[in-house]
Amino acid sequence: LVCAAMGRLVPLVVGYVTTEGGQHTHANGGVSANGGSTGGALVGEAAARNTEDSRERNELQKALIALTFSLTTASLSRALLAPTPSGAPCLFVVAPLMLSCAEGHPEMSVRKLCISAAFNLAREWLPADGPGPVAGFDAFAVDSFAAAGCLEMALRPCFPLKDAAAALALGEAAKYLLLLAARRGERLQALAATMLQARGATQGAAEVCALLAGGNGGAAALRKALTRAGEEARSQLKAADTHTHAAFLLT
């Protein structure tokens, strides 16, 4: 009953709470590794538009995320593989929405919930000894969700590094990254090094990668390292802006 209901209701709900309502599928029939940016997910629109329609859509969006988290927590993740009327599993529609909300939802509690649900899915569908049971989920979990939903979090200038709720969301991201490090270690470390160094967080990259490689401290230490990497990236960005401004004044 749960699977049948998910198969019919999820596409309708996601179609309503997104601006474009696409299916977000890979051409090869797997979870899209970059689906979060293509579906036009309406992320917390009620924060920007104080209308009844936007508030309703925002609440439905949060309810769907909460349902996904509840299913994955109760070992009912298979319900997300229920086919939709188009034939694609519900996961193909839910995963991009989770990524979009983890990236940019204005409510940190929603971001945390998305990462928690992704953690549950990765724990079940990302085995350490080979490919998982869901086509494309490996790429989505590492190349997309770990990158944009977790590693990029503290690097965004708009992310409030000193906010308590934000710290909880970043702590959940650290837990997710450590789980992936235990199962896709070298790949995740390479991704983290590339992303952090590209933003000028050279010292932060070394610290984060050391923790992902098995350093002491667990999620708490990794959260602090990600925070310091974010501070370092902002410092580098500020220095670059100052240099650009100074060069402009001299021309």
Backbone as JSON, one array per atom type, in Angstrom:
{
  "sequence": "LVCAAMGRLVPLVVGYVTTEGGQHTHANGGVSANGGSTGGALVGEAAARNTEDSRERNELQKALIALTFSLTTASLSRALLAPTPSGAPCLFVVAPLMLSCAEGHPEMSVRKLCISAAFNLAREWLPADGPGPVAGFDAFAVDSFAAAGCLEMALRPCFPLKDAAAALALGEAAKYLLLLAARRGERLQALAATMLQARGATQGAAEVCALLAGGNGGAAALRKALTRAGEEARSQLKAADTHTHAAFLLT",
  "N": [[0.82, -1.2, 0.0], [1.93, 1.23, 0.83], [3.95, 1.57, -1.1], [2.43, 1.68, -3.45], [0.93, 3.99, -2.99], [3.0, 5.9, -2.8], [4.03, 5.78, -5.38], [2.02, 7.0, -6.9], [1.37, 9.44, -5.6], [3.74, 10.92, -5.06], [4.92, 11.95, -7.57], [2.9, 13.79, -8.23], [2.91, 15.59, -6.06], [5.59, 16.56, -6.1], [5.61, 17.64, -8.65], [3.88, 19.74, -8.21], [5.15, 21.32, -6.26], [7.43, 22.2, -7.5], [8.91, 24.43, -9.87], [9.06, 23.72, -12.51], [8.52, 21.04, -12.63], [9.76, 18.73, -13.67], [10.98, 15.38, -14.59], [13.57, 14.66, -13.93], [15.51, 12.61, -14.71], [18.16, 10.33, -15.56], [19.51, 9.72, -18.79], [20.31, 7.16, -19.06], [18.79, 5.75, -17.33], [19.12, 6.04, -14.54], [19.66, 7.53, -11.23], [19.91, 11.0, -11.44], [23.01, 12.65, -11.43], [23.31, 15.34, -11.27], [20.86, 16.4, -10.83], [19.68, 18.21, -9.1], [20.02, 20.85, -9.9], [18.62, 21.16, -12.23], [15.88, 20.87, -12.11], [14.4, 23.03, -11.26], [13.56, 23.3, -8.6], [11.39, 24.45, -6.13], [12.59, 26.11, -3.63], [11.91, 26.74, -0.5], [10.23, 28.93, -1.16], [8.31, 30.43, 0.09], [9.61, 32.04, 1.85], [10.46, 34.13, 0.34], [8.25, 34.96, -1.09], [5.35, 36.05, 0.08], [2.75, 34.63, -0.12], [-0.35, 32.84, -0.22], [-0.36, 30.61, -1.88], [2.4, 30.09, -2.33], [3.23, 29.57, 0.27], [1.76, 27.26, 0.8], [2.84, 25.48, -1.06], [5.45, 25.4, -0.15], [5.12, 24.22, 2.37], [4.13, 21.71, 1.62], [6.35, 20.76, 0.27], [8.19, 20.52, 2.39], [6.82, 18.62, 3.87], [6.98, 16.39, 2.19], [9.71, 15.9, 2.22], [10.03, 15.31, 4.93], [8.51, 12.96, 5.01], [10.06, 11.32, 3.37], [12.38, 11.14, 4.92], [11.32, 9.81, 7.16], [10.55, 7.35, 6.05], [13.05, 6.32, 5.25], [14.31, 6.14, 7.69], [12.8, 4.24, 8.97], [13.53, 1.93, 7.71], [12.26, 1.58, 5.27], [13.05, 2.27, 2.76], [12.79, 1.13, 0.29], [10.32, 1.84, -0.62], [10.72, 4.13, -2.02], [11.5, 3.23, -4.42], [9.29, 2.57, -5.74], [7.34, 2.42, -8.7], [6.47, 5.24, -10.68], [3.66, 6.73, -12.46], [4.85, 7.25, -14.94], [6.69, 5.29, -15.11], [9.22, 5.57, -14.07], [11.14, 5.28, -11.03], [10.08, 6.56, -7.8], [12.24, 7.69, -6.49], [13.74, 8.99, -8.44], [12.45, 11.36, -8.7], [12.32, 12.43, -6.16], [14.99, 12.63, -5.21], [16.43, 14.81, -6.59], [14.98, 16.97, -5.54], [15.55, 16.77, -2.8], [18.29, 17.33, -2.9], [18.31, 19.98, -3.89], [17.04, 21.31, -1.77], [18.79, 20.75, 0.33], [20.95, 22.2, -0.51], [20.06, 24.92, -0.6], [17.81, 25.65, 1.02], [16.07, 28.01, 3.04], [15.52, 27.38, 5.69], [17.35, 25.94, 8.17], [16.81, 23.59, 9.51], [15.41, 22.09, 7.66], [17.34, 21.64, 5.72], [19.06, 20.04, 7.22], [17.42, 17.82, 7.64], [17.14, 16.82, 5.05], [19.77, 16.0, 4.55], [20.03, 14.06, 6.5], [18.19, 12.15, 5.59], [19.43, 11.47, 3.19], [21.74, 10.36, 4.23], [20.72, 8.04, 5.42], [19.86, 6.68, 3.14], [22.28, 6.33, 1.77], [23.65, 4.73, 3.56], [22.26, 2.38, 3.27], [22.19, 1.83, 0.51], [24.72, 2.12, -0.56], [27.07, 0.16, -0.71], [30.24, -0.94, 0.66], [31.75, -2.7, -0.75], [31.34, -2.76, -3.48], [29.22, -1.96, -6.39], [26.04, -0.42, -5.75], [22.51, -1.32, -5.26], [20.87, 0.39, -6.72], [20.68, 1.95, -9.74], [22.88, 4.51, -10.68], [22.82, 5.77, -8.21], [25.17, 5.8, -6.74], [26.84, 7.7, -8.06], [25.22, 9.95, -7.71], [25.17, 10.17, -4.89], [27.85, 10.71, -4.21], [29.19, 12.45, -6.2], [27.32, 14.45, -6.55], [25.5, 14.95, -4.23], [27.26, 14.86, -1.98], [29.08, 16.75, -2.81], [27.69, 19.27, -3.62], [25.69, 19.42, -1.67], [26.96, 19.09, 0.79], [29.94, 19.48, 1.06], [30.15, 21.94, -0.19], [28.61, 23.53, 1.41], [29.58, 25.11, 3.73], [31.22, 26.76, 2.32], [29.8, 28.59, 0.91], [29.22, 32.04, 0.66], [26.89, 33.08, 1.8], [26.2, 31.37, 3.81], [25.52, 31.03, 7.22], [27.99, 30.83, 9.31], [28.29, 31.02, 12.09], [25.89, 30.5, 13.22], [23.66, 28.67, 15.29], [21.75, 26.73, 14.43], [22.63, 26.37, 11.85], [25.08, 25.22, 12.36], [24.29, 22.73, 13.3], [23.2, 21.63, 10.96], [25.51, 21.57, 9.39], [26.97, 19.8, 10.91], [25.52, 17.47, 10.48], [26.05, 17.16, 7.8], [28.75, 16.59, 7.99], [28.66, 14.06, 9.2], [27.49, 12.6, 7.12], [29.49, 12.83, 5.16], [31.58, 11.43, 6.39], [30.53, 8.86, 6.44], [30.46, 8.31, 3.68], [33.19, 8.5, 3.22], [34.12, 6.21, 4.39], [33.33, 4.35, 2.57], [33.72, 5.2, -0.04], [36.34, 6.27, -0.12], [38.91, 7.3, -1.36], [37.97, 8.54, -3.65], [36.18, 10.47, -2.61], [37.93, 12.02, -1.03], [39.59, 13.11, -3.01], [37.72, 14.66, -4.36], [36.97, 16.47, -2.33], [39.42, 17.79, -1.84], [39.87, 19.03, -4.33], [37.61, 20.76, -4.55], [37.77, 22.42, -2.22], [40.34, 23.58, -2.4], [40.04, 24.97, -4.77], [38.5, 27.08, -3.96], [40.2, 28.51, -2.47], [40.75, 27.56, 0.04], [43.17, 26.22, 1.12], [44.61, 25.26, 3.39], [42.41, 24.35, 4.84], [41.52, 22.34, 3.15], [43.53, 20.39, 3.41], [43.21, 19.71, 6.11], [40.55, 18.77, 6.22], [40.66, 16.6, 4.43], [42.46, 14.97, 5.77], [40.95, 14.18, 7.96], [38.88, 12.85, 6.66], [40.32, 10.75, 5.76], [40.57, 9.16, 7.89], [41.27, 10.37, 10.26], [41.41, 11.38, 13.76], [38.62, 12.31, 15.84], [36.1, 12.38, 14.65], [32.72, 13.26, 13.59], [32.31, 15.74, 14.84], [34.85, 16.96, 14.85], [35.26, 17.11, 12.09], [33.19, 18.81, 11.32], [34.04, 21.21, 12.5], [36.39, 21.56, 11.08], [35.4, 21.93, 8.5], [34.06, 24.32, 8.94], [36.22, 26.04, 9.49], [37.43, 25.88, 7.01], [35.51, 27.18, 5.47], [35.7, 29.76, 6.57], [38.3, 30.37, 5.82], [38.07, 30.36, 3.02], [36.36, 32.54, 2.67], [37.95, 34.58, 3.62], [39.96, 34.56, 1.68], [38.45, 35.28, -0.53], [37.64, 37.84, 0.18], [40.12, 39.13, 0.27], [40.81, 38.95, -2.41], [38.82, 40.53, -3.56], [39.46, 43.0, -2.45], [41.97, 43.44, -3.58], [41.25, 43.58, -6.28], [39.64, 45.85, -6.25], [41.49, 47.8, -5.48], [43.23, 47.7, -7.66], [41.51, 48.63, -9.61], [41.14, 51.29, -8.79], [43.63, 52.3, -9.32], [43.76, 52.38, -12.02]],
  "CA": [[0.0, 0.0, 0.0], [2.82, 2.39, 0.9], [4.61, 1.7, -2.4], [1.45, 2.12, -4.43], [0.61, 5.39, -2.71], [4.16, 6.7, -3.15], [4.14, 5.83, -6.84], [1.05, 7.91, -7.49], [1.31, 10.74, -4.96], [5.0, 11.67, -5.1], [5.06, 12.79, -8.77], [1.95, 14.9, -8.17], [3.37, 16.56, -5.07], [6.8, 17.2, -6.59], [5.22, 18.48, -9.78], [3.21, 20.95, -7.69], [6.04, 22.19, -5.47], [8.55, 22.67, -8.31], [8.5, 25.43, -10.85], [8.98, 23.12, -13.82], [7.89, 19.75, -12.48], [10.36, 17.73, -14.54], [11.16, 14.06, -14.02], [14.93, 14.57, -13.41], [16.07, 11.28, -14.87], [19.3, 10.11, -16.43], [19.17, 9.07, -20.04], [20.59, 5.73, -18.95], [17.86, 5.11, -16.41], [19.59, 6.07, -13.16], [19.47, 8.79, -10.53], [20.76, 12.03, -12.02], [24.06, 13.14, -10.53], [23.22, 16.79, -11.14], [19.44, 16.71, -11.0], [19.22, 19.28, -8.24], [20.07, 22.15, -10.53], [17.87, 21.19, -13.48], [14.46, 20.68, -11.97], [13.71, 24.22, -10.85], [12.88, 23.04, -7.34], [10.97, 25.63, -5.39], [13.23, 25.92, -2.34], [11.53, 27.73, 0.5], [9.77, 30.13, -1.84], [7.48, 31.23, 0.99], [10.47, 33.01, 2.5], [10.6, 35.29, -0.53], [6.94, 35.36, -1.57], [4.4, 35.85, 1.17], [1.43, 34.37, -0.69], [-0.93, 31.59, 0.27], [0.07, 29.53, -2.76], [3.8, 29.76, -2.08], [3.32, 28.95, 1.59], [1.23, 25.9, 0.68], [3.82, 24.68, -1.78], [6.6, 25.22, 0.73], [4.77, 23.25, 3.4], [4.07, 20.4, 0.96], [7.74, 20.39, 0.03], [8.76, 20.07, 3.67], [6.15, 17.38, 4.27], [7.53, 15.31, 1.38], [11.05, 15.63, 2.74], [9.85, 14.62, 6.2], [8.06, 11.6, 4.7], [11.24, 10.59, 2.87], [13.23, 10.86, 6.08], [10.65, 8.81, 7.99], [10.64, 6.06, 5.36], [14.43, 5.82, 5.29], [14.63, 5.83, 9.09], [12.05, 3.03, 9.33], [13.97, 0.84, 6.81], [11.29, 1.43, 4.19], [13.59, 2.99, 1.61], [12.33, 0.49, -0.94], [9.12, 2.54, -1.09], [11.16, 5.14, -2.97], [11.72, 2.58, -5.71], [7.98, 2.3, -6.35], [7.24, 3.09, -10.0], [5.5, 6.31, -10.9], [2.9, 6.46, -13.69], [5.73, 7.3, -16.11], [7.54, 4.12, -15.08], [10.44, 5.86, -13.31], [10.95, 5.18, -9.58], [9.88, 7.8, -7.04], [13.54, 8.24, -6.13], [14.2, 9.88, -9.5], [11.79, 12.64, -8.52], [12.59, 12.93, -4.81], [16.41, 12.9, -4.99], [16.8, 16.18, -6.94], [14.35, 17.89, -4.6], [16.35, 16.71, -1.58], [19.55, 18.03, -3.14], [18.04, 21.42, -3.98], [16.74, 21.82, -0.43], [20.03, 20.67, 1.12], [21.82, 23.28, -0.98], [19.67, 26.31, -0.42], [16.57, 25.98, 1.75], [16.35, 29.01, 4.07], [15.39, 26.8, 7.03], [18.44, 24.99, 8.38], [16.27, 22.3, 9.94], [15.04, 21.36, 6.45], [18.6, 21.18, 5.14], [19.53, 18.93, 8.05], [16.55, 16.66, 7.41], [17.5, 16.28, 3.74], [21.05, 15.3, 4.67], [19.77, 12.86, 7.3], [17.55, 11.17, 4.7], [20.47, 11.01, 2.26], [22.62, 9.5, 5.01], [20.05, 6.75, 5.55], [19.88, 6.02, 1.83], [23.66, 5.93, 1.47], [23.98, 3.61, 4.45], [21.6, 1.16, 2.78], [22.35, 1.6, -0.93], [26.08, 2.38, -1.01], [27.94, -0.82, -0.05], [31.68, -0.67, 0.55], [32.43, -3.72, -1.53], [30.92, -2.82, -4.88], [28.1, -1.09, -6.76], [24.81, -0.61, -4.99], [21.37, -1.9, -5.99], [20.11, 1.4, -7.47], [21.5, 2.53, -10.81], [23.13, 5.95, -10.63], [22.81, 6.35, -6.87], [26.57, 6.0, -6.34], [27.27, 8.99, -8.6], [24.43, 11.0, -7.07], [25.56, 10.3, -3.5], [29.19, 11.28, -4.07], [29.5, 13.56, -7.09], [26.31, 15.5, -6.47], [25.04, 15.31, -2.89], [28.41, 15.16, -1.12], [29.72, 17.98, -3.29], [26.86, 20.48, -3.53], [24.89, 19.45, -0.44], [27.75, 19.01, 2.04], [31.24, 20.15, 1.0], [29.96, 23.33, -0.62], [27.76, 24.23, 2.36], [30.27, 26.15, 4.49], [31.97, 27.62, 1.41], [28.93, 29.62, 0.36], [29.3, 33.27, 1.47], [25.64, 33.36, 2.5], [25.97, 30.39, 4.88], [25.85, 31.64, 8.52], [28.89, 29.9, 9.99], [28.21, 31.13, 13.55], [24.51, 30.24, 13.63], [23.55, 27.36, 15.96], [21.02, 25.81, 13.57], [23.51, 26.07, 10.73], [26.1, 24.3, 12.87], [23.68, 21.4, 13.34], [23.11, 21.16, 9.58], [26.87, 21.26, 8.96], [27.34, 18.58, 11.62], [24.89, 16.35, 9.76], [26.83, 17.01, 6.57], [30.0, 15.92, 8.37], [28.33, 12.63, 9.38], [27.28, 12.03, 5.78], [30.8, 12.74, 4.49], [32.36, 10.36, 7.02], [29.98, 7.59, 5.95], [30.96, 8.12, 2.33], [34.64, 8.3, 3.28], [34.36, 4.81, 4.74], [32.91, 3.48, 1.47], [34.27, 5.72, -1.3], [37.32, 7.15, 0.48], [39.83, 8.02, -2.24], [37.17, 9.4, -4.54], [35.66, 11.6, -1.84], [39.06, 12.87, -0.65], [40.0, 13.85, -4.21], [36.67, 15.66, -4.6], [37.07, 17.5, -1.29], [40.64, 18.56, -2.08], [39.65, 19.88, -5.52], [36.63, 21.81, -4.27], [38.23, 23.38, -1.21], [41.48, 24.32, -2.93], [39.54, 25.88, -5.8], [37.93, 28.24, -3.27], [41.26, 29.17, -1.7], [40.87, 26.97, 1.39], [44.23, 25.22, 1.0], [44.82, 24.64, 4.7], [41.19, 23.64, 5.17], [41.47, 21.12, 2.35], [44.42, 19.41, 4.02], [42.62, 19.28, 7.37], [39.35, 17.99, 5.93], [41.06, 15.34, 3.8], [43.08, 14.14, 6.81], [39.86, 13.61, 8.74], [38.19, 11.89, 5.8], [41.2, 9.58, 5.59], [40.55, 8.36, 9.12], [41.8, 11.1, 11.4], [40.64, 11.32, 15.01], [37.71, 13.41, 16.15], [34.75, 12.1, 14.17], [31.91, 14.28, 12.93], [32.5, 17.04, 15.48], [36.1, 17.52, 14.34], [35.09, 17.42, 10.68], [32.35, 20.01, 11.25], [34.9, 22.36, 12.81], [37.33, 21.73, 9.97], [34.63, 22.52, 7.4], [33.81, 25.71, 9.31], [37.47, 26.78, 9.27], [37.62, 25.98, 5.55], [34.62, 28.24, 5.02], [36.28, 31.04, 6.98], [39.48, 30.6, 4.99], [37.6, 30.7, 1.68], [35.82, 33.9, 2.71], [39.09, 35.47, 3.76], [40.6, 34.65, 0.37], [37.55, 36.03, -1.41], [37.71, 39.25, 0.59], [41.42, 39.64, -0.16], [40.76, 39.1, -3.87], [37.98, 41.69, -3.86], [40.24, 44.19, -2.08], [43.0, 43.6, -4.61], [40.58, 44.02, -7.51], [39.2, 47.23, -6.03], [42.69, 48.62, -5.49], [43.7, 47.77, -9.05], [40.57, 49.49, -10.35], [41.39, 52.68, -8.42], [44.9, 52.73, -9.9], [43.66, 52.52, -13.48]],
  "C": [[0.86, 1.26, 0.0], [3.45, 2.64, -0.47], [3.64, 2.21, -3.46], [1.1, 3.59, -4.24], [1.76, 6.31, -3.11], [4.24, 6.87, -4.67], [3.2, 6.82, -7.48], [1.11, 9.32, -6.91], [2.58, 11.57, -5.13], [5.16, 12.51, -6.37], [4.11, 14.0, -8.75], [2.44, 15.99, -7.23], [4.6, 17.31, -5.58], [6.5, 18.1, -7.79], [4.58, 19.78, -9.34], [4.19, 21.89, -7.0], [7.29, 22.6, -6.23], [8.04, 23.58, -9.4], [8.33, 24.83, -12.24], [8.37, 21.73, -13.79], [8.44, 18.67, -13.37], [10.55, 16.41, -13.82], [12.58, 13.81, -13.51], [15.54, 13.18, -13.55], [17.28, 11.3, -15.77], [18.81, 9.47, -17.72], [19.39, 7.56, -19.95], [19.76, 5.05, -17.88], [18.34, 5.07, -14.98], [19.26, 7.39, -12.5], [20.42, 9.82, -11.11], [21.76, 12.55, -11.02], [24.02, 14.65, -10.38], [21.79, 17.26, -11.23], [18.97, 17.88, -10.17], [19.17, 20.62, -8.9], [19.19, 22.26, -11.77], [16.38, 21.19, -13.29], [13.7, 21.91, -11.55], [12.99, 24.05, -9.54], [12.6, 24.33, -6.6], [11.47, 25.46, -3.96], [12.83, 27.05, -1.4], [11.02, 29.02, -0.1], [8.94, 31.03, -0.92], [8.3, 32.28, 1.71], [10.59, 34.28, 1.67], [9.24, 35.83, -0.98], [5.89, 35.05, -0.51], [2.99, 35.72, 0.6], [0.95, 33.03, -0.19], [-0.45, 30.41, -0.57], [1.51, 29.11, -2.47], [3.98, 29.11, -0.72], [2.84, 27.5, 1.54], [2.23, 24.98, -0.01], [5.05, 24.41, -0.92], [6.31, 24.18, 1.81], [4.67, 21.84, 2.83], [5.48, 19.87, 0.69], [8.38, 19.83, 1.29], [8.13, 18.77, 4.14], [6.68, 16.18, 3.48], [8.93, 14.92, 1.86], [10.96, 14.88, 4.06], [9.38, 13.18, 6.0], [9.23, 10.75, 4.21], [12.16, 10.21, 4.02], [12.62, 9.75, 6.94], [10.74, 7.42, 7.36], [12.04, 5.47, 5.45], [14.84, 5.45, 6.71], [13.98, 4.51, 9.51], [12.4, 1.83, 8.44], [12.93, 0.53, 5.74], [11.74, 2.18, 2.93], [13.1, 2.41, 0.29], [11.05, 1.14, -1.48], [9.48, 3.61, -2.11], [11.47, 4.56, -4.34], [10.41, 2.22, -6.4], [7.86, 3.05, -7.67], [6.17, 4.18, -10.0], [4.71, 5.99, -12.17], [3.75, 6.48, -14.96], [6.64, 6.08, -16.19], [8.81, 4.32, -14.28], [10.17, 5.72, -11.82], [10.75, 6.55, -8.93], [11.2, 8.49, -6.73], [14.04, 9.23, -7.15], [13.6, 11.28, -9.36], [12.16, 13.27, -7.18], [14.05, 13.37, -4.64], [16.81, 14.32, -5.4], [16.19, 17.22, -6.02], [15.12, 17.93, -3.29], [17.66, 17.48, -1.74], [19.35, 19.54, -3.18], [17.79, 22.03, -2.6], [17.97, 21.78, 0.47], [20.97, 21.81, 0.75], [21.35, 24.65, -0.49], [18.4, 26.62, 0.33], [16.89, 26.96, 2.87], [16.23, 28.49, 5.51], [16.44, 25.71, 7.23], [17.94, 23.62, 8.83], [15.86, 21.45, 8.74], [16.29, 20.83, 5.77], [19.11, 19.95, 5.9], [18.72, 17.66, 7.79], [16.87, 16.0, 6.06], [18.79, 15.47, 3.82], [20.88, 14.02, 5.48], [19.14, 11.77, 6.44], [18.57, 10.6, 3.72], [21.45, 10.07, 2.96], [22.0, 8.1, 5.13], [20.07, 5.96, 4.24], [21.28, 5.51, 1.5], [24.08, 4.74, 2.33], [23.41, 2.3, 3.92], [21.99, 0.81, 1.34], [23.76, 1.85, -1.44], [27.03, 1.42, -0.29], [29.42, -0.51, -0.28], [32.37, -1.58, -0.43], [31.97, -3.81, -2.98], [29.76, -1.89, -5.17], [26.85, -1.43, -5.98], [23.68, -1.11, -5.86], [20.61, -0.92, -6.87], [21.02, 2.07, -8.49], [21.64, 4.03, -10.66], [23.21, 6.53, -9.24], [24.23, 6.64, -6.38], [27.05, 7.38, -6.79], [26.52, 10.14, -7.94], [24.93, 11.25, -5.65], [26.9, 11.01, -3.32], [29.35, 12.56, -4.89], [28.53, 14.73, -6.97], [26.01, 15.89, -5.03], [26.21, 15.66, -1.97], [29.04, 16.49, -1.5], [28.86, 19.21, -2.99], [26.1, 20.57, -2.21], [25.68, 19.51, 0.84], [29.06, 19.8, 1.99], [31.09, 21.64, 0.67], [29.25, 24.17, 0.45], [28.47, 25.39, 3.06], [31.02, 27.12, 3.6], [31.11, 28.74, 0.84], [28.96, 30.86, 1.25], [28.05, 33.56, 2.28], [25.38, 32.4, 3.67], [26.41, 30.98, 6.22], [26.69, 30.71, 9.4], [28.74, 29.9, 11.51], [26.8, 30.9, 14.09], [24.39, 28.82, 14.19], [22.84, 26.34, 15.08], [21.87, 25.42, 12.36], [24.6, 25.09, 11.13], [25.56, 22.87, 12.94], [23.58, 20.8, 11.94], [24.5, 20.76, 9.07], [27.39, 20.0, 9.66], [26.75, 17.35, 10.97], [25.62, 16.09, 8.45], [28.14, 16.29, 6.86], [29.77, 14.42, 8.58], [28.17, 11.93, 8.03], [28.62, 11.83, 5.08], [31.65, 11.62, 5.08], [31.84, 8.98, 6.6], [30.5, 7.29, 4.55], [32.46, 7.87, 2.31], [34.99, 6.86, 3.6], [34.07, 3.86, 3.58], [33.44, 3.93, 0.11], [35.39, 6.71, -0.96], [38.17, 7.96, -0.48], [39.09, 8.99, -3.15], [36.66, 10.64, -3.82], [36.79, 12.55, -1.45], [39.53, 13.72, -1.83], [39.01, 14.97, -4.52], [36.78, 16.8, -3.61], [38.29, 18.39, -1.52], [40.46, 19.53, -3.25], [38.73, 21.04, -5.22], [37.15, 22.86, -3.31], [39.41, 24.21, -1.71], [41.05, 25.33, -3.99], [38.95, 27.15, -5.2], [38.95, 28.94, -2.37], [41.46, 28.62, -0.31], [41.91, 25.85, 1.36], [44.48, 24.49, 2.32], [43.6, 23.83, 5.12], [41.08, 22.33, 4.41], [42.34, 20.03, 2.96], [43.82, 18.84, 5.3], [41.41, 18.38, 7.15], [39.73, 16.62, 5.36], [41.72, 14.4, 4.81], [42.02, 13.47, 7.66], [39.08, 12.58, 7.93], [39.01, 10.62, 5.6], [41.28, 8.73, 6.85], [41.13, 9.04, 10.32], [40.87, 11.05, 12.6], [39.7, 12.52, 15.14], [36.3, 13.22, 15.67], [34.06, 13.29, 13.55], [32.12, 15.66, 13.53], [33.76, 17.73, 14.96], [35.96, 17.92, 12.87], [34.22, 18.66, 10.5], [33.19, 21.26, 11.51], [35.89, 22.63, 11.68], [36.63, 22.36, 8.76], [34.33, 24.0, 7.68], [35.05, 26.55, 9.07], [37.78, 26.93, 7.78], [36.74, 27.08, 4.97], [35.15, 29.62, 5.36], [37.49, 31.39, 6.12], [39.08, 31.01, 3.57], [37.07, 32.13, 1.63], [36.93, 34.93, 2.84], [39.81, 35.67, 2.43], [39.75, 35.46, -0.6], [37.6, 37.52, -1.1], [39.02, 39.87, 0.14], [41.44, 39.87, -1.67], [39.93, 40.31, -4.26], [38.71, 42.99, -3.55], [41.3, 44.49, -3.13], [42.41, 44.12, -5.91], [40.17, 45.48, -7.41], [40.39, 48.19, -6.1], [43.23, 48.79, -6.91], [42.82, 48.66, -9.89], [40.84, 50.97, -10.06], [42.68, 53.2, -9.05], [44.83, 52.89, -11.42], [43.05, 53.85, -13.88]]
}
